[in-house]
Short mmCIF file of N, CA and C in Angstrom, two decimals:
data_model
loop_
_atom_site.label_atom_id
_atom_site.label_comp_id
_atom_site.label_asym_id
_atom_site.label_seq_id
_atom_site.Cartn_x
_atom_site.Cartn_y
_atom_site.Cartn_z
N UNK A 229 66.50 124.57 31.15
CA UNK A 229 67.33 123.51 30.61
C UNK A 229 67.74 122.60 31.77
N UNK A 230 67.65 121.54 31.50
CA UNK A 230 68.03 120.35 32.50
C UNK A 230 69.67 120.05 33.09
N UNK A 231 69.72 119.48 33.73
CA UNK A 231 71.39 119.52 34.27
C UNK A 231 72.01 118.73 32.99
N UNK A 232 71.53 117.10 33.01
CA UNK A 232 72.16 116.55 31.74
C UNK A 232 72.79 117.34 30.37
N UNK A 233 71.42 118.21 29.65
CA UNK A 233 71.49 118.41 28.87
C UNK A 233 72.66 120.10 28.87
N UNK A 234 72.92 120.57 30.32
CA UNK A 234 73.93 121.65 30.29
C UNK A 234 75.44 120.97 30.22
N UNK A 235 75.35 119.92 30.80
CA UNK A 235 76.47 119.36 30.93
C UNK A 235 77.22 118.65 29.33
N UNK A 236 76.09 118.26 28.94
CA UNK A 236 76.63 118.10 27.22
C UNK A 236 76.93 119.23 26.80
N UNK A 237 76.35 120.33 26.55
CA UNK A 237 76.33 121.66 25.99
C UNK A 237 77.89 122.07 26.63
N UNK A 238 78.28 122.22 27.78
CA UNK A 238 79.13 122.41 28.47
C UNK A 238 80.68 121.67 27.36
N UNK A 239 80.21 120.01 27.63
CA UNK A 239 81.38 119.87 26.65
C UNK A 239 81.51 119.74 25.55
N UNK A 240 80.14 120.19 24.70
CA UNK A 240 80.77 120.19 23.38
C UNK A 240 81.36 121.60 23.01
N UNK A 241 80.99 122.60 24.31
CA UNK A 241 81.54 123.91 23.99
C UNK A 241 83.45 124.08 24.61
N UNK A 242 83.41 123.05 25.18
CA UNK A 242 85.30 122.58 25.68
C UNK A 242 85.53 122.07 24.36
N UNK A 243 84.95 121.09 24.05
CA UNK A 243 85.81 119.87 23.09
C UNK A 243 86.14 121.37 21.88
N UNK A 244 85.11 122.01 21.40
CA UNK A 244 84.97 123.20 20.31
C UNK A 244 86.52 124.16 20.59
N UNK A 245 86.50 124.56 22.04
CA UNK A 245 87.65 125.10 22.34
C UNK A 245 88.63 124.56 22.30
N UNK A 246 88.97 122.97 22.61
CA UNK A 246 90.29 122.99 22.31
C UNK A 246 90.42 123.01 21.15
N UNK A 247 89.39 122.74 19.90
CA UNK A 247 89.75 122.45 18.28
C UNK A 247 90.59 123.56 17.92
N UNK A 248 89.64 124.46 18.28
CA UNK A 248 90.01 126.05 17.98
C UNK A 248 91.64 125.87 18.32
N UNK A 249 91.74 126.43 19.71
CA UNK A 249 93.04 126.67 20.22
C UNK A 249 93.73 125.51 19.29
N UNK A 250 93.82 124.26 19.24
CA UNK A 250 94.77 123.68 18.84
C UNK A 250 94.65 124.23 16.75
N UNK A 251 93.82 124.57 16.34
CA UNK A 251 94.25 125.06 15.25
C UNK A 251 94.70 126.87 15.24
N UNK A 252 95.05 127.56 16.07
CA UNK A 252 95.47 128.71 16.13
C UNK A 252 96.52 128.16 16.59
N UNK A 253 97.29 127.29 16.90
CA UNK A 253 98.48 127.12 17.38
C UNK A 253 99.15 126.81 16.29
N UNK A 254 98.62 126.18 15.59
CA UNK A 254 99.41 125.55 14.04
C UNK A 254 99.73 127.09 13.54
N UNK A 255 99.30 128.00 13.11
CA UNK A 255 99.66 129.41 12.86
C UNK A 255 100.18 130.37 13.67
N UNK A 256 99.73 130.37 15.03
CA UNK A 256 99.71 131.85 15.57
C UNK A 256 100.10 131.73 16.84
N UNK A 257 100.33 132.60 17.34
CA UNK A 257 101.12 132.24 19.00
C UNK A 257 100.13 133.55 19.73
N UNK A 258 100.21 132.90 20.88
CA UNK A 258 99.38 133.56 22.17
C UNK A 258 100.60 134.97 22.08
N UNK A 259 99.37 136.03 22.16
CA UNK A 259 100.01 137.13 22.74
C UNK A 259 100.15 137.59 24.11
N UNK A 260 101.23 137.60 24.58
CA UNK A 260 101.42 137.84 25.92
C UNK A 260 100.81 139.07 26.65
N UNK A 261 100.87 140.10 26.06
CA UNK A 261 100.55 141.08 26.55
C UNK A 261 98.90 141.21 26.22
N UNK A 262 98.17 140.64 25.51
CA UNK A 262 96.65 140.54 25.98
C UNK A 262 95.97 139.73 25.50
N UNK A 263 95.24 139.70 26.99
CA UNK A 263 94.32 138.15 27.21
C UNK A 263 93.51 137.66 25.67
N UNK A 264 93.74 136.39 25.39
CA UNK A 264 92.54 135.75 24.59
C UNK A 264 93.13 136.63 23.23
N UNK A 265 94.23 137.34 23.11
CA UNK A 265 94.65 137.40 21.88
C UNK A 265 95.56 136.51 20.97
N UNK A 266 96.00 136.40 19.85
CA UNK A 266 96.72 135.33 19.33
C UNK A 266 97.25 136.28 18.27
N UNK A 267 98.19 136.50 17.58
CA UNK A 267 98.88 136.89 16.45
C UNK A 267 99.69 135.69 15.28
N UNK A 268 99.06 136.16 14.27
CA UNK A 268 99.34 135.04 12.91
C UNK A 268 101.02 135.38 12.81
N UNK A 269 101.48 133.59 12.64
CA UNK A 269 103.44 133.88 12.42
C UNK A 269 103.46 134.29 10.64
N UNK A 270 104.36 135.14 10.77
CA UNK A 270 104.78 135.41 9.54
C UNK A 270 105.31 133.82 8.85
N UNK A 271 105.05 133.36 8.06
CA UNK A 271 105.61 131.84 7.34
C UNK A 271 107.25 132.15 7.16
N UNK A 272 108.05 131.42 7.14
CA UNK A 272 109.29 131.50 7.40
C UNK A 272 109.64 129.98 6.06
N UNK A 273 110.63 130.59 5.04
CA UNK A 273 110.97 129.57 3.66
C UNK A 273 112.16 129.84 3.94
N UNK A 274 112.88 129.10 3.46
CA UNK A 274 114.56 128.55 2.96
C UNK A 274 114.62 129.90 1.76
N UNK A 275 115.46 130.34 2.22
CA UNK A 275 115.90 131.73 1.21
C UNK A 275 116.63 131.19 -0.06
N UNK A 276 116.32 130.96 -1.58
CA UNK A 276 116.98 130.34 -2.02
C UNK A 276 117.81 131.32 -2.87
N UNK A 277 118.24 131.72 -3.84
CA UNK A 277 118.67 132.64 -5.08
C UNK A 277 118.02 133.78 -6.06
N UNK A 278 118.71 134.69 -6.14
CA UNK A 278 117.90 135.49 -7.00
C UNK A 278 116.56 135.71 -7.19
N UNK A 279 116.01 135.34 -8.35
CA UNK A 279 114.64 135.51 -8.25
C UNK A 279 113.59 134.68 -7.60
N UNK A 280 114.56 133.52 -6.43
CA UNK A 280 113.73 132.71 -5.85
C UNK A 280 113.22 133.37 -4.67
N UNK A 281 114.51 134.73 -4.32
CA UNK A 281 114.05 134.94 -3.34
C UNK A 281 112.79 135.65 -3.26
N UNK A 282 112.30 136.53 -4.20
CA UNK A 282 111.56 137.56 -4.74
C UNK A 282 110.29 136.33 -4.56
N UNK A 283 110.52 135.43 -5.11
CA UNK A 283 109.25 134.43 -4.95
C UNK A 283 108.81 133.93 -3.89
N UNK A 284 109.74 133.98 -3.48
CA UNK A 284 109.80 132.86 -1.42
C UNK A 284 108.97 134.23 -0.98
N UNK A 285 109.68 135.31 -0.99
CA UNK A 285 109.15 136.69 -0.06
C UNK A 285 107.32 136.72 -0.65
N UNK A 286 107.10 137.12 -1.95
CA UNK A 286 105.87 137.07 -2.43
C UNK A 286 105.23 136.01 -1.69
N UNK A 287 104.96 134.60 -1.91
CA UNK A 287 104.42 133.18 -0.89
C UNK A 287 104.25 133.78 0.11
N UNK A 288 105.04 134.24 1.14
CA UNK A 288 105.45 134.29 2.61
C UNK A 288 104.36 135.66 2.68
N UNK A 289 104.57 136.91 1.55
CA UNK A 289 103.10 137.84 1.99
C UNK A 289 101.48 136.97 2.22
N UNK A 290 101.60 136.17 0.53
CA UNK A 290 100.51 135.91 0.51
C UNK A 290 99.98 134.48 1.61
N UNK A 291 100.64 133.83 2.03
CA UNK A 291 100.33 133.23 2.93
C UNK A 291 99.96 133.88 4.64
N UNK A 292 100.69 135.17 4.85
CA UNK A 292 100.33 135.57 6.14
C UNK A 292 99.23 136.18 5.42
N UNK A 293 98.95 136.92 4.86
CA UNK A 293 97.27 137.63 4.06
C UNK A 293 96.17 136.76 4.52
N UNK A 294 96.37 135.47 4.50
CA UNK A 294 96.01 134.33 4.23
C UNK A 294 95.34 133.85 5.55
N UNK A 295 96.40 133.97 6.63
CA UNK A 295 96.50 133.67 7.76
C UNK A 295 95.26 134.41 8.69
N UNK A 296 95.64 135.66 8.13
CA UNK A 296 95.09 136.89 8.95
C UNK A 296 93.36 137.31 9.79
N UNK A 297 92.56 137.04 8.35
CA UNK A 297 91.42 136.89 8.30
C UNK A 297 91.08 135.12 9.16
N UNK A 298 91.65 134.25 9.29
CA UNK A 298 91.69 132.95 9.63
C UNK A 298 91.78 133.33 10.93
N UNK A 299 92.97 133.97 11.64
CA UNK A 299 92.99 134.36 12.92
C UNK A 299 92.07 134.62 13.57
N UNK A 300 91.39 135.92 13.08
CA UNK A 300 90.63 136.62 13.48
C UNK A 300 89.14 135.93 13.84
N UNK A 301 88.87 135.40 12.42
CA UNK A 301 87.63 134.43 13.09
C UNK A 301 87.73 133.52 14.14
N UNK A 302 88.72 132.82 14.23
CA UNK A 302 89.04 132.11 15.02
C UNK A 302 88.67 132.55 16.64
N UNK A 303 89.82 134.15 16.60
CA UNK A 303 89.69 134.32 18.26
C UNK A 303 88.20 134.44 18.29
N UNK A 304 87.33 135.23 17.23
CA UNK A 304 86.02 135.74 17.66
C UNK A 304 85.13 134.12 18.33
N UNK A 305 85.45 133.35 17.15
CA UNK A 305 84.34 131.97 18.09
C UNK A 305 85.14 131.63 19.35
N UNK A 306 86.16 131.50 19.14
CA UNK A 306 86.79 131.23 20.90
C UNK A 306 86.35 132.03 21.81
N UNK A 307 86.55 133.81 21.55
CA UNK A 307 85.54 134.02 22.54
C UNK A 307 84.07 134.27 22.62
N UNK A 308 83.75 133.79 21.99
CA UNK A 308 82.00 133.69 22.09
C UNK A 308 81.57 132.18 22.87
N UNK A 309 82.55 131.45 22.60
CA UNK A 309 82.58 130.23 23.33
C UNK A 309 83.02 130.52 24.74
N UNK A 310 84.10 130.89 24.93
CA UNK A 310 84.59 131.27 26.40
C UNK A 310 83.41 132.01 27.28
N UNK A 311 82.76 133.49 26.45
CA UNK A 311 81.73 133.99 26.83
C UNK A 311 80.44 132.48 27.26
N UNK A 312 80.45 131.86 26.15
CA UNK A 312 78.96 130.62 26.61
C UNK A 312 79.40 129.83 27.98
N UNK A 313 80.61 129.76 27.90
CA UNK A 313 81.16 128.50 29.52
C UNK A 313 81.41 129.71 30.30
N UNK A 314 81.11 130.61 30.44
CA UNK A 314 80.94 131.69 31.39
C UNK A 314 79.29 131.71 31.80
N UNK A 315 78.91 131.70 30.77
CA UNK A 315 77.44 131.86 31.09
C UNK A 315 76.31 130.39 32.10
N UNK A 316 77.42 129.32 31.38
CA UNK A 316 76.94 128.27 31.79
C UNK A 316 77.78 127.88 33.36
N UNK A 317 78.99 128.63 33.75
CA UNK A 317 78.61 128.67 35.63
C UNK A 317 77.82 129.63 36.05
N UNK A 318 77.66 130.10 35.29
CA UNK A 318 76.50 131.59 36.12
C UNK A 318 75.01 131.38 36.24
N UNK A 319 74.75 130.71 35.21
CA UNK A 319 73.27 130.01 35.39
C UNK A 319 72.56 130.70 34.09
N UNK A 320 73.40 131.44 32.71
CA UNK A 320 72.46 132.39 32.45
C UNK A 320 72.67 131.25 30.50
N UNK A 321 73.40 130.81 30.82
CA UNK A 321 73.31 129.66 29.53
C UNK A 321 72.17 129.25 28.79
N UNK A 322 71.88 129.62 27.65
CA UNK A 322 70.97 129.47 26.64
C UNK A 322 69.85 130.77 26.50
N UNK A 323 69.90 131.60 27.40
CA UNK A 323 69.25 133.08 27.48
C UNK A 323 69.93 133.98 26.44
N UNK A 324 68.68 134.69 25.80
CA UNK A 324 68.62 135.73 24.78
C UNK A 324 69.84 136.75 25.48
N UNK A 325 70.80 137.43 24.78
CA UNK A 325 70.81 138.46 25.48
C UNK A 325 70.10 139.99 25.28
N UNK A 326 69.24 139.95 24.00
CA UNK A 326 68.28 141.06 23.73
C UNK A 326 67.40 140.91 24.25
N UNK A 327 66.36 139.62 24.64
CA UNK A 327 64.85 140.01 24.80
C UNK A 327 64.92 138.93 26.12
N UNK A 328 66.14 138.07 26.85
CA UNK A 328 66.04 137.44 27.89
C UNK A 328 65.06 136.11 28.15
N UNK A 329 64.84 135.98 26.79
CA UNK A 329 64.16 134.77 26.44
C UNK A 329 64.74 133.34 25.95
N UNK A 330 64.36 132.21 26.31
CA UNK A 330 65.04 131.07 26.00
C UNK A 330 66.08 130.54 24.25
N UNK A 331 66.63 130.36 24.48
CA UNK A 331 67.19 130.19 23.00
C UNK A 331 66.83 128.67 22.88
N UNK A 332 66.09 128.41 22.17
CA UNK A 332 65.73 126.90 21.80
C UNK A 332 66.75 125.98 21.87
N UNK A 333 66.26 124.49 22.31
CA UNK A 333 67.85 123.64 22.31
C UNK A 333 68.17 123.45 20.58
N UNK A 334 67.41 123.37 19.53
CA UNK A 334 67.38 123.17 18.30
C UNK A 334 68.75 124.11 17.80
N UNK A 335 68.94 125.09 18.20
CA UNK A 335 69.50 126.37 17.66
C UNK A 335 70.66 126.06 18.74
N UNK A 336 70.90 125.98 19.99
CA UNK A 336 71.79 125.75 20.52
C UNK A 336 72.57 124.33 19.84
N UNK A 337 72.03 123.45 19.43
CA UNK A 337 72.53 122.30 19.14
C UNK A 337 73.19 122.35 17.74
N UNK A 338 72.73 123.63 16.57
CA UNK A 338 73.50 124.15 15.46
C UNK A 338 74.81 124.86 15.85
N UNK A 339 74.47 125.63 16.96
CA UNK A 339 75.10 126.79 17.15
C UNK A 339 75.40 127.47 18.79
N UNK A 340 75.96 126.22 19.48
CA UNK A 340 76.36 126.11 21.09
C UNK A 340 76.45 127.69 21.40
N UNK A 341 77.38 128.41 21.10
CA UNK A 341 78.09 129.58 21.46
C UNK A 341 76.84 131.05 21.17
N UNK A 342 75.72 130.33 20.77
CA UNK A 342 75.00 131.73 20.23
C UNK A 342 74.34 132.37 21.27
N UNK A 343 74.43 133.56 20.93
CA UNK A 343 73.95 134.62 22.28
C UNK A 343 72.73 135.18 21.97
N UNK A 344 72.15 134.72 20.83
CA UNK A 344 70.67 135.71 20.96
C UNK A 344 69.30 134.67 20.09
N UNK A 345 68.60 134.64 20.85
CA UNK A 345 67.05 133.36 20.30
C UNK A 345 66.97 133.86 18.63
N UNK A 346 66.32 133.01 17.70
CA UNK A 346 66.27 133.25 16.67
C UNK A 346 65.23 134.73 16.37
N UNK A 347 64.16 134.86 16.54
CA UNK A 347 63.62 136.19 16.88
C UNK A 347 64.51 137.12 16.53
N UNK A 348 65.53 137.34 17.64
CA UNK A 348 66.50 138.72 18.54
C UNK A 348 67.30 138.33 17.33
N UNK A 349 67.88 137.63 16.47
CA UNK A 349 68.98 137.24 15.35
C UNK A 349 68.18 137.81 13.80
N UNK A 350 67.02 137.52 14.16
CA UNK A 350 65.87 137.87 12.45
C UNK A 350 66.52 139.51 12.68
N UNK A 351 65.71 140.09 13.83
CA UNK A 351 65.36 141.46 13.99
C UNK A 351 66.49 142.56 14.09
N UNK A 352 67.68 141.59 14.63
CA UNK A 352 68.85 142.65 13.90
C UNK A 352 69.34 142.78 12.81
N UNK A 353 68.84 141.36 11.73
CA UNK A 353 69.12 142.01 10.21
C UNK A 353 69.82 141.29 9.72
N UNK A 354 71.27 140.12 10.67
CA UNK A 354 72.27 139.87 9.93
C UNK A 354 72.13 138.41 10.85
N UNK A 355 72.85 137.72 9.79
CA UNK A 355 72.93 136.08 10.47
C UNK A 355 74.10 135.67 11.47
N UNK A 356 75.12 136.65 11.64
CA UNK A 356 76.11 136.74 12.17
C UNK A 356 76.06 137.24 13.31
N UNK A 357 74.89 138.30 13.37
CA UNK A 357 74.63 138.57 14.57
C UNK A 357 73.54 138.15 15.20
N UNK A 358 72.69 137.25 14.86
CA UNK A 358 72.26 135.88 15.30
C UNK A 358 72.93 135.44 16.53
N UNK A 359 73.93 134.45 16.25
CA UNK A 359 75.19 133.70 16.71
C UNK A 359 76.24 134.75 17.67
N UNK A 360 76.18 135.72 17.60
CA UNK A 360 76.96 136.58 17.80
C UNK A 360 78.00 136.90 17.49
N UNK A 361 78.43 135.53 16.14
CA UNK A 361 79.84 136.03 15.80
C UNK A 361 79.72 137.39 14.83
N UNK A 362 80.90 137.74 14.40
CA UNK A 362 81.42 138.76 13.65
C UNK A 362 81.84 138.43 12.15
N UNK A 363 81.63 138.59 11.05
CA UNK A 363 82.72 137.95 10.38
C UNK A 363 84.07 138.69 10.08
N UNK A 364 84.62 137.41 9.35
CA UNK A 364 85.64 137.79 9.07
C UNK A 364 85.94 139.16 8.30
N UNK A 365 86.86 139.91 8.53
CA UNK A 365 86.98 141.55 7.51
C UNK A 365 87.84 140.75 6.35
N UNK A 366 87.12 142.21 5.26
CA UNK A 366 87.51 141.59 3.87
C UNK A 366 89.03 141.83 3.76
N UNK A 367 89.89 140.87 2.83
CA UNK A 367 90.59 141.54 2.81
C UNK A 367 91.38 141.42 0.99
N UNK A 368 91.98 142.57 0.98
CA UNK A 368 91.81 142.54 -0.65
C UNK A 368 93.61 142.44 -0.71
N UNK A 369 93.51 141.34 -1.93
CA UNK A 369 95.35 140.66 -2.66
C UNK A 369 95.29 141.20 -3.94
N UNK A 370 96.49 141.54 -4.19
CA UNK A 370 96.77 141.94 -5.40
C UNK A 370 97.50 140.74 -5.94
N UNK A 371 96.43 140.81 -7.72
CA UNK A 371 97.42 139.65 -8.12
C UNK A 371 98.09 140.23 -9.85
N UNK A 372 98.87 139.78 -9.88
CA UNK A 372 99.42 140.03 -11.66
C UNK A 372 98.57 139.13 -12.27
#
């Protein structure tokens, strides 16, 4: 890969990070005690009366429920991104990490942050691990 074309790659994988970070901030606050973690805020309502409160509290579950799974994807592309601008001072940017083979710019240009050539993504089975992200875990709401 050419210098130009790392140096774009480079910032569309910044510009990607701050999106991220600045939308985990609208929800969730940096955890202090470990790196590159973030924890979803519980939503916080005006406590109103009786059975409003019962309603405010219900909202306030189902909105952190809500939150949760959102988080989570979140940190995972942040760090798969952080992982790619790692890779790209090291020199190892756009390399498979299964078979050490080039990852096409086509596929980088869908999918900046991906860690494995399309090949190494077929042959493990899942499209997620393609890209290297994870997805999101299910998560199950109870409703009346």
């Amino acid at each position: 890969m050419n210098k130009k074309s790392l140096q774009e790659f480079k910032q569309i994988l910044e510009d990607k990070k701050k999106s991220i970070i600045k939308e985990l901030k609208s929800f969730a606050k940096k955890d202090s005690k470990l790196k590159n973690d973030w924890d979803a805020q519980f939503p916080k309502y005006n406590g109103g009366s009786g059975g409003q409160i019962l309603e405010d509290a219900a909202d306030q579950v189902e909105e952190y429920s809500t939150r949760l799974p959102i988080e989570y994807s979140l940190e995972l592309r942040l760090k798969n991104i952080n992982l790619a601008l790692e890779k790209v001072k090291n020199g190892k940017y756009g390399v498979c990490e299964k078979c050490g083979k080039k990852i096409s710019i086509e596929r980088l240009k869908v999918c900046p942050e991906a860690r494995f050539c399309i090949n190494c993504g077929k042959n493990q089975g899942s499209a997620s691990l393609s890209s290297g992200r994870t997805p999101a875990p299910e998560r199950s709401t109870v409703r009346d």
